[in-house]
Amino acid sequence: MIKFRFLKRTSVSQRQRANDNEQTTVKESVLTAPELTAQQHQQYQQQPPLHPKTLIIASRESRLAMWQAEHVRAQLNVLYPQCAIEILGMTTRGDQILDRTLSKVGGKGLFVKELEVAMAEGRADLAVHSLKDVPMDLPEGFEMAAVLEREDPRDAFVSNHYASLDALPAGALVGTSSLRRQALIAARYPQLVIKPLRGNLDTRLGKLDRGEYAAIILAAAGLKRLGLATRIRALLDPEHSLPAPGQGAMAIEIVSGRLDIDLRAVLAPLNHRASAQAVTAERTVSKVFGGSCQ
C-alpha cells in the first residue's frame, strides 16, 4: 500500500494509548487506513476512548464552510450527547485575497493555515475542510482523522441563460478560478473567453447574476449542500472535466499525538471507508504528478 503521510516516532506510552497492539513506530494517515477492524472494535468496547466533555471545531466563515462544520457537529452530537461542541469561525488568508489566483499567492494551503494554527495553540480541537482545498502534504504534527461520505464530485455548469457549455456563443465569458478547469474548457471550447473568478460560492453566484459572466463553473457538491441544486444547468462529464482530487469530500484534521484524548477514536465513526479510499487514490496520483486542487 502507498502510504499517504508519515509522522514522527512516538513514545511507548503514546502508542499504547492509541492502540495496545500497534507494532510499528510509524503511523499513517487515516486516508490510507481502513475503517476500524473487528479487533479494534473489541478493544474500544473493552477500553472505550475517553469521551470528550467539550470540542471546538475550527472552520472558515463562508456559508458553505459553516454548513460543513454544522454537519460535523450534528453527527458528533448524536455520538456524544454529553459533549458541548462549539464552532470557531475564522477568516483565512485565502478568503481575503480575491484579486489574484491561488497559484500566484501560495496555493490552496492558504485556506487551512489559520485553522491549523488555532489547533496548534489549543483554541480548537479539530478542523473541518473541503478536502480539495487541503494540500497534499500536511504540516508535521497534523493528520486527517476522518473523511465523511462524499457528495457528488463533478463540476457543475451554472448559467442564467444557457443550458450547457455547448450552447454558449463564441466570445461568451466563462468564470472559474481553477487552472484545471480553465485548461480543460479552453481545449474543448477555444471560442470561449475564460476569466478568473474568486470568492466564496455566494460571491461567485452574485457575479453571475449581475451579468459579469455568461456562465460559471462550480463544484456541484457545494451547491447541493446549500440547497442550490436548481442553479445547476448541467453536470460536466468527468471524462471531459476531471474533478479535483478529493472534490465533494469533507475531511477532519487534528493535531497528532494528543495525550488527553484519543481524537482518532472519537472521530472514527465519522470515517466513510469507500470515500476515504477513493480520495486517497486520487490524491496519491495527483501528488505523483505534482497536481493540486487547481
PDB file of C-alpha atoms in Angstrom:
ATOM      1  CA  MET A   1       0.000   0.000   0.000  1.00  0.00           C
ATOM      2  CA  ILE A   2       1.240   3.500  -0.782  1.00  0.00           C
ATOM      3  CA  LYS A   3       1.418   5.431   2.471  1.00  0.00           C
ATOM      4  CA  PHE A   4      -0.027   8.889   2.268  1.00  0.00           C
ATOM      5  CA  ARG A   5       1.924  10.524   5.040  1.00  0.00           C
ATOM      6  CA  PHE A   6       4.338   9.641   7.806  1.00  0.00           C
ATOM      7  CA  LEU A   7       4.582  11.090  11.265  1.00  0.00           C
ATOM      8  CA  LYS A   8       7.377  11.201  13.844  1.00  0.00           C
ATOM      9  CA  ARG A   9       8.307   8.228  16.023  1.00  0.00           C
ATOM     10  CA  THR A  10       6.001   8.119  19.017  1.00  0.00           C
ATOM     11  CA  SER A  11       6.767   7.181  22.606  1.00  0.00           C
ATOM     12  CA  VAL A  12       5.757   3.809  24.048  1.00  0.00           C
ATOM     13  CA  SER A  13       3.073   5.393  26.224  1.00  0.00           C
ATOM     14  CA  GLN A  14       1.594   7.204  23.224  1.00  0.00           C
ATOM     15  CA  ARG A  15       1.485   4.030  21.157  1.00  0.00           C
ATOM     16  CA  GLN A  16      -0.153   2.092  23.978  1.00  0.00           C
ATOM     17  CA  ARG A  17      -2.791   4.793  24.375  1.00  0.00           C
ATOM     18  CA  ALA A  18      -3.593   4.812  20.658  1.00  0.00           C
ATOM     19  CA  ASN A  19      -3.549   1.051  20.153  1.00  0.00           C
ATOM     20  CA  ASP A  20      -2.240  -1.600  22.543  1.00  0.00           C
ATOM     21  CA  ASN A  21      -1.414  -3.905  19.650  1.00  0.00           C
ATOM     22  CA  GLU A  22       0.472  -1.432  17.481  1.00  0.00           C
ATOM     23  CA  GLN A  23       3.824  -2.953  16.478  1.00  0.00           C
ATOM     24  CA  THR A  24       5.245  -0.257  14.263  1.00  0.00           C
ATOM     25  CA  THR A  25       6.698   3.120  15.198  1.00  0.00           C
ATOM     26  CA  VAL A  26       5.352   4.768  12.074  1.00  0.00           C
ATOM     27  CA  LYS A  27       1.702   5.822  11.791  1.00  0.00           C
ATOM     28  CA  GLU A  28      -0.019   6.651   8.545  1.00  0.00           C
ATOM     29  CA  SER A  29      -2.962   8.927   7.899  1.00  0.00           C
ATOM     30  CA  VAL A  30      -6.487   7.544   8.063  1.00  0.00           C
ATOM     31  CA  LEU A  31      -6.766   8.440   4.382  1.00  0.00           C
ATOM     32  CA  THR A  32      -4.929   5.184   3.630  1.00  0.00           C
ATOM     33  CA  ALA A  33      -6.179   3.241   6.625  1.00  0.00           C
ATOM     34  CA  PRO A  34      -9.342   1.109   6.552  1.00  0.00           C
ATOM     35  CA  GLU A  35     -12.166   1.572   8.998  1.00  0.00           C
ATOM     36  CA  LEU A  36     -11.779   0.038  12.443  1.00  0.00           C
ATOM     37  CA  THR A  37     -11.077  -3.692  12.373  1.00  0.00           C
ATOM     38  CA  ALA A  38     -13.145  -6.136  14.390  1.00  0.00           C
ATOM     39  CA  GLN A  39     -10.238  -6.479  16.807  1.00  0.00           C
ATOM     40  CA  GLN A  40     -10.073  -2.698  17.262  1.00  0.00           C
ATOM     41  CA  HIS A  41     -13.837  -2.525  17.836  1.00  0.00           C
ATOM     42  CA  GLN A  42     -13.443  -5.158  20.564  1.00  0.00           C
ATOM     43  CA  GLN A  43     -10.615  -3.187  22.150  1.00  0.00           C
ATOM     44  CA  TYR A  44     -12.664   0.007  22.182  1.00  0.00           C
ATOM     45  CA  GLN A  45     -15.589  -1.855  23.741  1.00  0.00           C
ATOM     46  CA  GLN A  46     -13.295  -3.102  26.499  1.00  0.00           C
ATOM     47  CA  GLN A  47     -11.497   0.241  26.893  1.00  0.00           C
ATOM     48  CA  PRO A  48     -13.652   2.946  25.305  1.00  0.00           C
ATOM     49  CA  PRO A  49     -11.900   6.101  24.108  1.00  0.00           C
ATOM     50  CA  LEU A  50     -12.130   8.996  26.523  1.00  0.00           C
ATOM     51  CA  HIS A  51     -15.389  10.694  25.628  1.00  0.00           C
ATOM     52  CA  PRO A  52     -14.840  14.418  25.291  1.00  0.00           C
ATOM     53  CA  LYS A  53     -16.630  16.909  27.517  1.00  0.00           C
ATOM     54  CA  THR A  54     -16.038  19.753  25.065  1.00  0.00           C
ATOM     55  CA  LEU A  55     -14.913  20.008  21.450  1.00  0.00           C
ATOM     56  CA  ILE A  56     -14.174  23.093  19.390  1.00  0.00           C
ATOM     57  CA  ILE A  57     -14.399  22.846  15.601  1.00  0.00           C
ATOM     58  CA  ALA A  58     -12.361  25.311  13.543  1.00  0.00           C
ATOM     59  CA  SER A  59     -13.946  26.364  10.259  1.00  0.00           C
ATOM     60  CA  ARG A  60     -13.771  29.049   7.634  1.00  0.00           C
ATOM     61  CA  GLU A  61     -16.628  31.527   7.936  1.00  0.00           C
ATOM     62  CA  SER A  62     -18.168  31.146   4.486  1.00  0.00           C
ATOM     63  CA  ARG A  63     -21.739  29.846   4.378  1.00  0.00           C
ATOM     64  CA  LEU A  64     -20.626  26.559   2.824  1.00  0.00           C
ATOM     65  CA  ALA A  65     -17.792  26.040   5.305  1.00  0.00           C
ATOM     66  CA  MET A  66     -20.094  26.743   8.243  1.00  0.00           C
ATOM     67  CA  TRP A  67     -22.678  24.331   6.820  1.00  0.00           C
ATOM     68  CA  GLN A  68     -19.997  21.650   6.752  1.00  0.00           C
ATOM     69  CA  ALA A  69     -18.906  22.401  10.317  1.00  0.00           C
ATOM     70  CA  GLU A  70     -22.528  22.289  11.487  1.00  0.00           C
ATOM     71  CA  HIS A  71     -22.954  18.967   9.691  1.00  0.00           C
ATOM     72  CA  VAL A  72     -19.999  17.504  11.585  1.00  0.00           C
ATOM     73  CA  ARG A  73     -21.234  18.971  14.871  1.00  0.00           C
ATOM     74  CA  ALA A  74     -24.658  17.394  14.360  1.00  0.00           C
ATOM     75  CA  GLN A  75     -23.118  13.963  13.835  1.00  0.00           C
ATOM     76  CA  LEU A  76     -20.866  14.348  16.865  1.00  0.00           C
ATOM     77  CA  ASN A  77     -23.836  15.449  18.979  1.00  0.00           C
ATOM     78  CA  VAL A  78     -25.558  12.170  18.153  1.00  0.00           C
ATOM     79  CA  LEU A  79     -22.451  10.169  19.075  1.00  0.00           C
ATOM     80  CA  TYR A  80     -21.580  12.158  22.197  1.00  0.00           C
ATOM     81  CA  PRO A  81     -24.719  13.877  23.516  1.00  0.00           C
ATOM     82  CA  GLN A  82     -22.950  14.827  26.742  1.00  0.00           C
ATOM     83  CA  CYS A  83     -20.307  16.802  24.836  1.00  0.00           C
ATOM     84  CA  ALA A  84     -20.547  20.584  24.418  1.00  0.00           C
ATOM     85  CA  ILE A  85     -19.468  21.312  20.841  1.00  0.00           C
ATOM     86  CA  GLU A  86     -18.664  24.797  19.591  1.00  0.00           C
ATOM     87  CA  ILE A  87     -17.652  26.147  16.188  1.00  0.00           C
ATOM     88  CA  LEU A  88     -14.820  28.646  15.861  1.00  0.00           C
ATOM     89  CA  GLY A  89     -15.364  30.615  12.652  1.00  0.00           C
ATOM     90  CA  MET A  90     -12.206  32.023  11.089  1.00  0.00           C
ATOM     91  CA  THR A  91     -11.206  34.088   8.076  1.00  0.00           C
ATOM     92  CA  THR A  92      -8.232  32.633   6.229  1.00  0.00           C
ATOM     93  CA  ARG A  93      -5.752  34.414   4.003  1.00  0.00           C
ATOM     94  CA  GLY A  94      -7.256  32.581   1.050  1.00  0.00           C
ATOM     95  CA  ASP A  95     -10.595  34.213   1.838  1.00  0.00           C
ATOM     96  CA  GLN A  96      -9.018  37.659   1.976  1.00  0.00           C
ATOM     97  CA  ILE A  97      -7.018  37.583  -1.265  1.00  0.00           C
ATOM     98  CA  LEU A  98      -9.594  37.840  -4.045  1.00  0.00           C
ATOM     99  CA  ASP A  99      -7.774  39.804  -6.730  1.00  0.00           C
ATOM    100  CA  ARG A 100      -5.240  37.122  -7.640  1.00  0.00           C
ATOM    101  CA  THR A 101      -5.381  33.425  -8.483  1.00  0.00           C
ATOM    102  CA  LEU A 102      -4.322  30.974  -5.779  1.00  0.00           C
ATOM    103  CA  SER A 103      -1.441  29.696  -7.881  1.00  0.00           C
ATOM    104  CA  LYS A 104       0.138  33.157  -7.680  1.00  0.00           C
ATOM    105  CA  VAL A 105      -0.254  33.732  -3.938  1.00  0.00           C
ATOM    106  CA  GLY A 106       0.674  30.466  -2.273  1.00  0.00           C
ATOM    107  CA  GLY A 107      -1.758  27.752  -3.330  1.00  0.00           C
ATOM    108  CA  LYS A 108      -4.640  26.120  -1.522  1.00  0.00           C
ATOM    109  CA  GLY A 109      -2.798  25.914   1.805  1.00  0.00           C
ATOM    110  CA  LEU A 110      -3.999  29.491   2.288  1.00  0.00           C
ATOM    111  CA  PHE A 111      -7.423  28.094   3.198  1.00  0.00           C
ATOM    112  CA  VAL A 112      -6.229  25.887   6.064  1.00  0.00           C
ATOM    113  CA  LYS A 113      -3.210  27.505   7.739  1.00  0.00           C
ATOM    114  CA  GLU A 114      -5.137  29.689  10.193  1.00  0.00           C
ATOM    115  CA  LEU A 115      -7.234  26.702  11.232  1.00  0.00           C
ATOM    116  CA  GLU A 116      -4.098  24.654  11.872  1.00  0.00           C
ATOM    117  CA  VAL A 117      -2.628  27.478  13.960  1.00  0.00           C
ATOM    118  CA  ALA A 118      -5.803  27.502  16.064  1.00  0.00           C
ATOM    119  CA  MET A 119      -5.426  23.777  16.714  1.00  0.00           C
ATOM    120  CA  ALA A 120      -1.719  24.067  17.491  1.00  0.00           C
ATOM    121  CA  GLU A 121      -2.438  26.837  20.001  1.00  0.00           C
ATOM    122  CA  GLY A 122      -5.204  24.836  21.676  1.00  0.00           C
ATOM    123  CA  ARG A 123      -8.025  27.130  20.551  1.00  0.00           C
ATOM    124  CA  ALA A 124      -9.619  24.329  18.517  1.00  0.00           C
ATOM    125  CA  ASP A 125      -9.621  20.533  18.680  1.00  0.00           C
ATOM    126  CA  LEU A 126     -10.366  19.748  15.046  1.00  0.00           C
ATOM    127  CA  ALA A 127     -10.838  21.470  11.718  1.00  0.00           C
ATOM    128  CA  VAL A 128     -13.363  20.675   9.004  1.00  0.00           C
ATOM    129  CA  HIS A 129     -12.188  21.174   5.426  1.00  0.00           C
ATOM    130  CA  SER A 130     -13.345  20.707   1.870  1.00  0.00           C
ATOM    131  CA  LEU A 131     -10.726  18.098   1.044  1.00  0.00           C
ATOM    132  CA  LYS A 132      -9.994  19.583  -2.367  1.00  0.00           C
ATOM    133  CA  ASP A 133      -8.694  22.696  -0.566  1.00  0.00           C
ATOM    134  CA  VAL A 134      -6.217  20.743   1.583  1.00  0.00           C
ATOM    135  CA  PRO A 135      -2.556  20.479   0.459  1.00  0.00           C
ATOM    136  CA  MET A 136      -1.316  17.016  -0.485  1.00  0.00           C
ATOM    137  CA  ASP A 137       1.201  17.099   2.376  1.00  0.00           C
ATOM    138  CA  LEU A 138       0.086  18.274   5.797  1.00  0.00           C
ATOM    139  CA  PRO A 139       2.475  20.102   8.118  1.00  0.00           C
ATOM    140  CA  GLU A 140       4.330  17.880  10.561  1.00  0.00           C
ATOM    141  CA  GLY A 141       2.234  17.231  13.640  1.00  0.00           C
ATOM    142  CA  PHE A 142      -1.133  17.174  11.869  1.00  0.00           C
ATOM    143  CA  GLU A 143      -3.167  14.348  10.360  1.00  0.00           C
ATOM    144  CA  MET A 144      -6.515  13.594   8.776  1.00  0.00           C
ATOM    145  CA  ALA A 145      -8.694  11.750  11.263  1.00  0.00           C
ATOM    146  CA  ALA A 146     -11.745  11.091   9.073  1.00  0.00           C
ATOM    147  CA  VAL A 147     -13.229  11.534   5.613  1.00  0.00           C
ATOM    148  CA  LEU A 148     -17.006  11.841   5.577  1.00  0.00           C
ATOM    149  CA  GLU A 149     -19.261  10.291   2.951  1.00  0.00           C
ATOM    150  CA  ARG A 150     -18.643  12.049  -0.314  1.00  0.00           C
ATOM    151  CA  GLU A 151     -21.136  14.233  -2.158  1.00  0.00           C
ATOM    152  CA  ASP A 152     -21.250  14.458  -5.980  1.00  0.00           C
ATOM    153  CA  PRO A 153     -17.625  15.094  -7.081  1.00  0.00           C
ATOM    154  CA  ARG A 154     -18.472  16.534 -10.514  1.00  0.00           C
ATOM    155  CA  ASP A 155     -18.130  20.077 -11.811  1.00  0.00           C
ATOM    156  CA  ALA A 156     -21.358  21.987 -12.435  1.00  0.00           C
ATOM    157  CA  PHE A 157     -22.222  24.369 -15.273  1.00  0.00           C
ATOM    158  CA  VAL A 158     -24.201  27.321 -13.898  1.00  0.00           C
ATOM    159  CA  SER A 159     -25.827  29.942 -16.120  1.00  0.00           C
ATOM    160  CA  ASN A 160     -28.955  32.073 -16.180  1.00  0.00           C
ATOM    161  CA  HIS A 161     -29.361  31.988 -19.952  1.00  0.00           C
ATOM    162  CA  TYR A 162     -27.586  28.928 -21.370  1.00  0.00           C
ATOM    163  CA  ALA A 163     -28.110  25.220 -20.835  1.00  0.00           C
ATOM    164  CA  SER A 164     -24.549  23.989 -21.334  1.00  0.00           C
ATOM    165  CA  LEU A 165     -21.056  24.882 -22.472  1.00  0.00           C
ATOM    166  CA  ASP A 166     -22.035  23.718 -25.955  1.00  0.00           C
ATOM    167  CA  ALA A 167     -24.822  26.323 -26.044  1.00  0.00           C
ATOM    168  CA  LEU A 168     -22.570  29.301 -25.287  1.00  0.00           C
ATOM    169  CA  PRO A 169     -21.905  31.635 -28.242  1.00  0.00           C
ATOM    170  CA  ALA A 170     -18.386  32.456 -29.360  1.00  0.00           C
ATOM    171  CA  GLY A 171     -16.802  35.067 -27.123  1.00  0.00           C
ATOM    172  CA  ALA A 172     -19.011  34.251 -24.139  1.00  0.00           C
ATOM    173  CA  LEU A 173     -17.333  34.877 -20.785  1.00  0.00           C
ATOM    174  CA  VAL A 174     -16.932  31.828 -18.532  1.00  0.00           C
ATOM    175  CA  GLY A 175     -15.796  32.267 -14.927  1.00  0.00           C
ATOM    176  CA  THR A 176     -13.590  29.863 -12.988  1.00  0.00           C
ATOM    177  CA  SER A 177     -10.518  30.284 -10.804  1.00  0.00           C
ATOM    178  CA  SER A 178      -9.319  26.728 -11.347  1.00  0.00           C
ATOM    179  CA  LEU A 179      -6.367  26.288 -13.695  1.00  0.00           C
ATOM    180  CA  ARG A 180      -7.563  22.730 -14.239  1.00  0.00           C
ATOM    181  CA  ARG A 181     -10.996  23.861 -15.397  1.00  0.00           C
ATOM    182  CA  GLN A 182      -9.531  26.673 -17.479  1.00  0.00           C
ATOM    183  CA  ALA A 183      -7.261  24.275 -19.363  1.00  0.00           C
ATOM    184  CA  LEU A 184      -9.972  21.687 -19.958  1.00  0.00           C
ATOM    185  CA  ILE A 185     -12.528  24.225 -21.169  1.00  0.00           C
ATOM    186  CA  ALA A 186     -10.027  26.031 -23.388  1.00  0.00           C
ATOM    187  CA  ALA A 187      -9.041  22.757 -25.038  1.00  0.00           C
ATOM    188  CA  ARG A 188     -12.621  21.841 -25.954  1.00  0.00           C
ATOM    189  CA  TYR A 189     -14.086  25.322 -26.451  1.00  0.00           C
ATOM    190  CA  PRO A 190     -11.357  27.607 -27.802  1.00  0.00           C
ATOM    191  CA  GLN A 191     -14.024  30.087 -28.947  1.00  0.00           C
ATOM    192  CA  LEU A 192     -14.972  30.915 -25.346  1.00  0.00           C
ATOM    193  CA  VAL A 193     -13.295  33.537 -23.150  1.00  0.00           C
ATOM    194  CA  ILE A 194     -12.262  32.283 -19.718  1.00  0.00           C
ATOM    195  CA  LYS A 195     -11.884  34.785 -16.895  1.00  0.00           C
ATOM    196  CA  PRO A 196     -10.697  34.105 -13.308  1.00  0.00           C
ATOM    197  CA  LEU A 197     -13.442  34.016 -10.686  1.00  0.00           C
ATOM    198  CA  ARG A 198     -12.572  34.221  -6.964  1.00  0.00           C
ATOM    199  CA  GLY A 199     -14.653  34.414  -3.814  1.00  0.00           C
ATOM    200  CA  ASN A 200     -16.938  32.102  -1.894  1.00  0.00           C
ATOM    201  CA  LEU A 201     -19.889  30.375  -3.515  1.00  0.00           C
ATOM    202  CA  ASP A 202     -22.377  33.169  -2.825  1.00  0.00           C
ATOM    203  CA  THR A 203     -19.958  35.787  -4.157  1.00  0.00           C
ATOM    204  CA  ARG A 204     -19.478  33.849  -7.375  1.00  0.00           C
ATOM    205  CA  LEU A 205     -23.193  33.370  -7.908  1.00  0.00           C
ATOM    206  CA  GLY A 206     -23.707  37.078  -7.284  1.00  0.00           C
ATOM    207  CA  LYS A 207     -21.240  37.983 -10.030  1.00  0.00           C
ATOM    208  CA  LEU A 208     -23.074  35.673 -12.419  1.00  0.00           C
ATOM    209  CA  ASP A 209     -26.440  37.186 -11.501  1.00  0.00           C
ATOM    210  CA  ARG A 210     -25.106  40.709 -12.089  1.00  0.00           C
ATOM    211  CA  GLY A 211     -24.236  39.728 -15.640  1.00  0.00           C
ATOM    212  CA  GLU A 212     -20.455  39.753 -15.240  1.00  0.00           C
ATOM    213  CA  TYR A 213     -20.285  36.249 -16.737  1.00  0.00           C
ATOM    214  CA  ALA A 214     -22.363  34.263 -19.189  1.00  0.00           C
ATOM    215  CA  ALA A 215     -21.672  31.134 -17.152  1.00  0.00           C
ATOM    216  CA  ILE A 216     -19.536  29.919 -14.282  1.00  0.00           C
ATOM    217  CA  ILE A 217     -18.173  26.519 -13.292  1.00  0.00           C
ATOM    218  CA  LEU A 218     -18.541  25.404  -9.669  1.00  0.00           C
ATOM    219  CA  ALA A 219     -18.226  22.203  -7.656  1.00  0.00           C
ATOM    220  CA  ALA A 220     -21.618  20.502  -7.662  1.00  0.00           C
ATOM    221  CA  ALA A 221     -21.187  19.369  -4.051  1.00  0.00           C
ATOM    222  CA  GLY A 222     -21.247  22.879  -2.609  1.00  0.00           C
ATOM    223  CA  LEU A 223     -24.392  23.826  -4.490  1.00  0.00           C
ATOM    224  CA  LYS A 224     -26.178  20.681  -3.383  1.00  0.00           C
ATOM    225  CA  ARG A 225     -25.155  21.057   0.254  1.00  0.00           C
ATOM    226  CA  LEU A 226     -26.559  24.579   0.396  1.00  0.00           C
ATOM    227  CA  GLY A 227     -29.830  23.593  -1.265  1.00  0.00           C
ATOM    228  CA  LEU A 228     -28.910  25.306  -4.539  1.00  0.00           C
ATOM    229  CA  ALA A 229     -29.060  22.292  -6.841  1.00  0.00           C
ATOM    230  CA  THR A 230     -31.621  24.102  -9.001  1.00  0.00           C
ATOM    231  CA  ARG A 231     -28.863  26.523 -10.047  1.00  0.00           C
ATOM    232  CA  ILE A 232     -27.103  23.671 -11.845  1.00  0.00           C
ATOM    233  CA  ARG A 233     -27.905  23.689 -15.572  1.00  0.00           C
ATOM    234  CA  ALA A 234     -25.650  20.742 -16.386  1.00  0.00           C
ATOM    235  CA  LEU A 235     -23.202  18.403 -14.673  1.00  0.00           C
ATOM    236  CA  LEU A 236     -19.954  18.082 -16.580  1.00  0.00           C
ATOM    237  CA  ASP A 237     -18.889  14.617 -17.676  1.00  0.00           C
ATOM    238  CA  PRO A 238     -15.725  13.648 -15.726  1.00  0.00           C
ATOM    239  CA  GLU A 239     -14.231  12.403 -18.990  1.00  0.00           C
ATOM    240  CA  HIS A 240     -14.296  15.995 -20.233  1.00  0.00           C
ATOM    241  CA  SER A 241     -13.910  17.876 -16.937  1.00  0.00           C
ATOM    242  CA  LEU A 242     -11.976  15.759 -14.462  1.00  0.00           C
ATOM    243  CA  PRO A 243     -12.830  16.853 -10.895  1.00  0.00           C
ATOM    244  CA  ALA A 244     -10.116  17.975  -8.498  1.00  0.00           C
ATOM    245  CA  PRO A 245      -8.698  15.256  -6.227  1.00  0.00           C
ATOM    246  CA  GLY A 246     -10.988  14.879  -3.238  1.00  0.00           C
ATOM    247  CA  GLN A 247     -13.664  17.159  -4.687  1.00  0.00           C
ATOM    248  CA  GLY A 248     -17.001  16.643  -2.956  1.00  0.00           C
ATOM    249  CA  ALA A 249     -15.456  15.173   0.207  1.00  0.00           C
ATOM    250  CA  MET A 250     -15.202  16.730   3.660  1.00  0.00           C
ATOM    251  CA  ALA A 251     -12.232  15.867   5.860  1.00  0.00           C
ATOM    252  CA  ILE A 252     -11.486  16.352   9.544  1.00  0.00           C
ATOM    253  CA  GLU A 253      -7.963  17.373  10.534  1.00  0.00           C
ATOM    254  CA  ILE A 254      -6.487  17.068  14.036  1.00  0.00           C
ATOM    255  CA  VAL A 255      -3.206  17.551  15.876  1.00  0.00           C
ATOM    256  CA  SER A 256      -1.318  14.260  16.123  1.00  0.00           C
ATOM    257  CA  GLY A 257      -0.430  12.562  19.374  1.00  0.00           C
ATOM    258  CA  ARG A 258      -2.623  14.320  21.912  1.00  0.00           C
ATOM    259  CA  LEU A 259      -2.335  12.612  25.298  1.00  0.00           C
ATOM    260  CA  ASP A 260      -5.513  13.924  26.914  1.00  0.00           C
ATOM    261  CA  ILE A 261      -7.917  12.387  24.399  1.00  0.00           C
ATOM    262  CA  ASP A 262      -7.790   9.915  21.521  1.00  0.00           C
ATOM    263  CA  LEU A 263      -9.394  12.076  18.841  1.00  0.00           C
ATOM    264  CA  ARG A 264      -8.788   9.453  16.167  1.00  0.00           C
ATOM    265  CA  ALA A 265     -11.005   7.058  18.108  1.00  0.00           C
ATOM    266  CA  VAL A 266     -13.571   9.766  18.846  1.00  0.00           C
ATOM    267  CA  LEU A 267     -13.863  10.645  15.147  1.00  0.00           C
ATOM    268  CA  ALA A 268     -13.529   7.118  13.744  1.00  0.00           C
ATOM    269  CA  PRO A 269     -17.315   6.578  13.462  1.00  0.00           C
ATOM    270  CA  LEU A 270     -17.488   9.512  11.017  1.00  0.00           C
ATOM    271  CA  ASN A 271     -14.981   7.975   8.608  1.00  0.00           C
ATOM    272  CA  HIS A 272     -16.592   6.654   5.410  1.00  0.00           C
ATOM    273  CA  ARG A 273     -14.379   3.878   4.133  1.00  0.00           C
ATOM    274  CA  ALA A 274     -15.290   3.946   0.438  1.00  0.00           C
ATOM    275  CA  SER A 275     -14.937   7.729   0.246  1.00  0.00           C
ATOM    276  CA  ALA A 276     -11.607   7.644   2.098  1.00  0.00           C
ATOM    277  CA  GLN A 277     -10.225   5.010  -0.254  1.00  0.00           C
ATOM    278  CA  ALA A 278     -11.349   6.894  -3.356  1.00  0.00           C
ATOM    279  CA  VAL A 279      -9.892  10.253  -2.341  1.00  0.00           C
ATOM    280  CA  THR A 280      -6.676   8.605  -1.163  1.00  0.00           C
ATOM    281  CA  ALA A 281      -6.155   7.157  -4.622  1.00  0.00           C
ATOM    282  CA  GLU A 282      -6.916  10.491  -6.291  1.00  0.00           C
ATOM    283  CA  ARG A 283      -4.622  12.485  -4.026  1.00  0.00           C
ATOM    284  CA  THR A 284      -1.815   9.954  -4.351  1.00  0.00           C
ATOM    285  CA  VAL A 285      -1.910  10.066  -8.148  1.00  0.00           C
ATOM    286  CA  SER A 286      -2.145  13.858  -8.135  1.00  0.00           C
ATOM    287  CA  LYS A 287       0.819  14.117  -5.780  1.00  0.00           C
ATOM    288  CA  VAL A 288       2.936  11.898  -8.026  1.00  0.00           C
ATOM    289  CA  PHE A 289       2.233  14.203 -10.967  1.00  0.00           C
ATOM    290  CA  GLY A 290       2.588  17.402  -8.966  1.00  0.00           C
ATOM    291  CA  GLY A 291      -1.097  18.338  -9.104  1.00  0.00           C
ATOM    292  CA  SER A 292      -3.338  20.307  -6.743  1.00  0.00           C
ATOM    293  CA  CYS A 293      -6.942  21.498  -6.487  1.00  0.00           C
ATOM    294  CA  GLN A 294      -6.105  23.929  -9.288  1.00  0.00           C
TER     295      GLN A 294
END
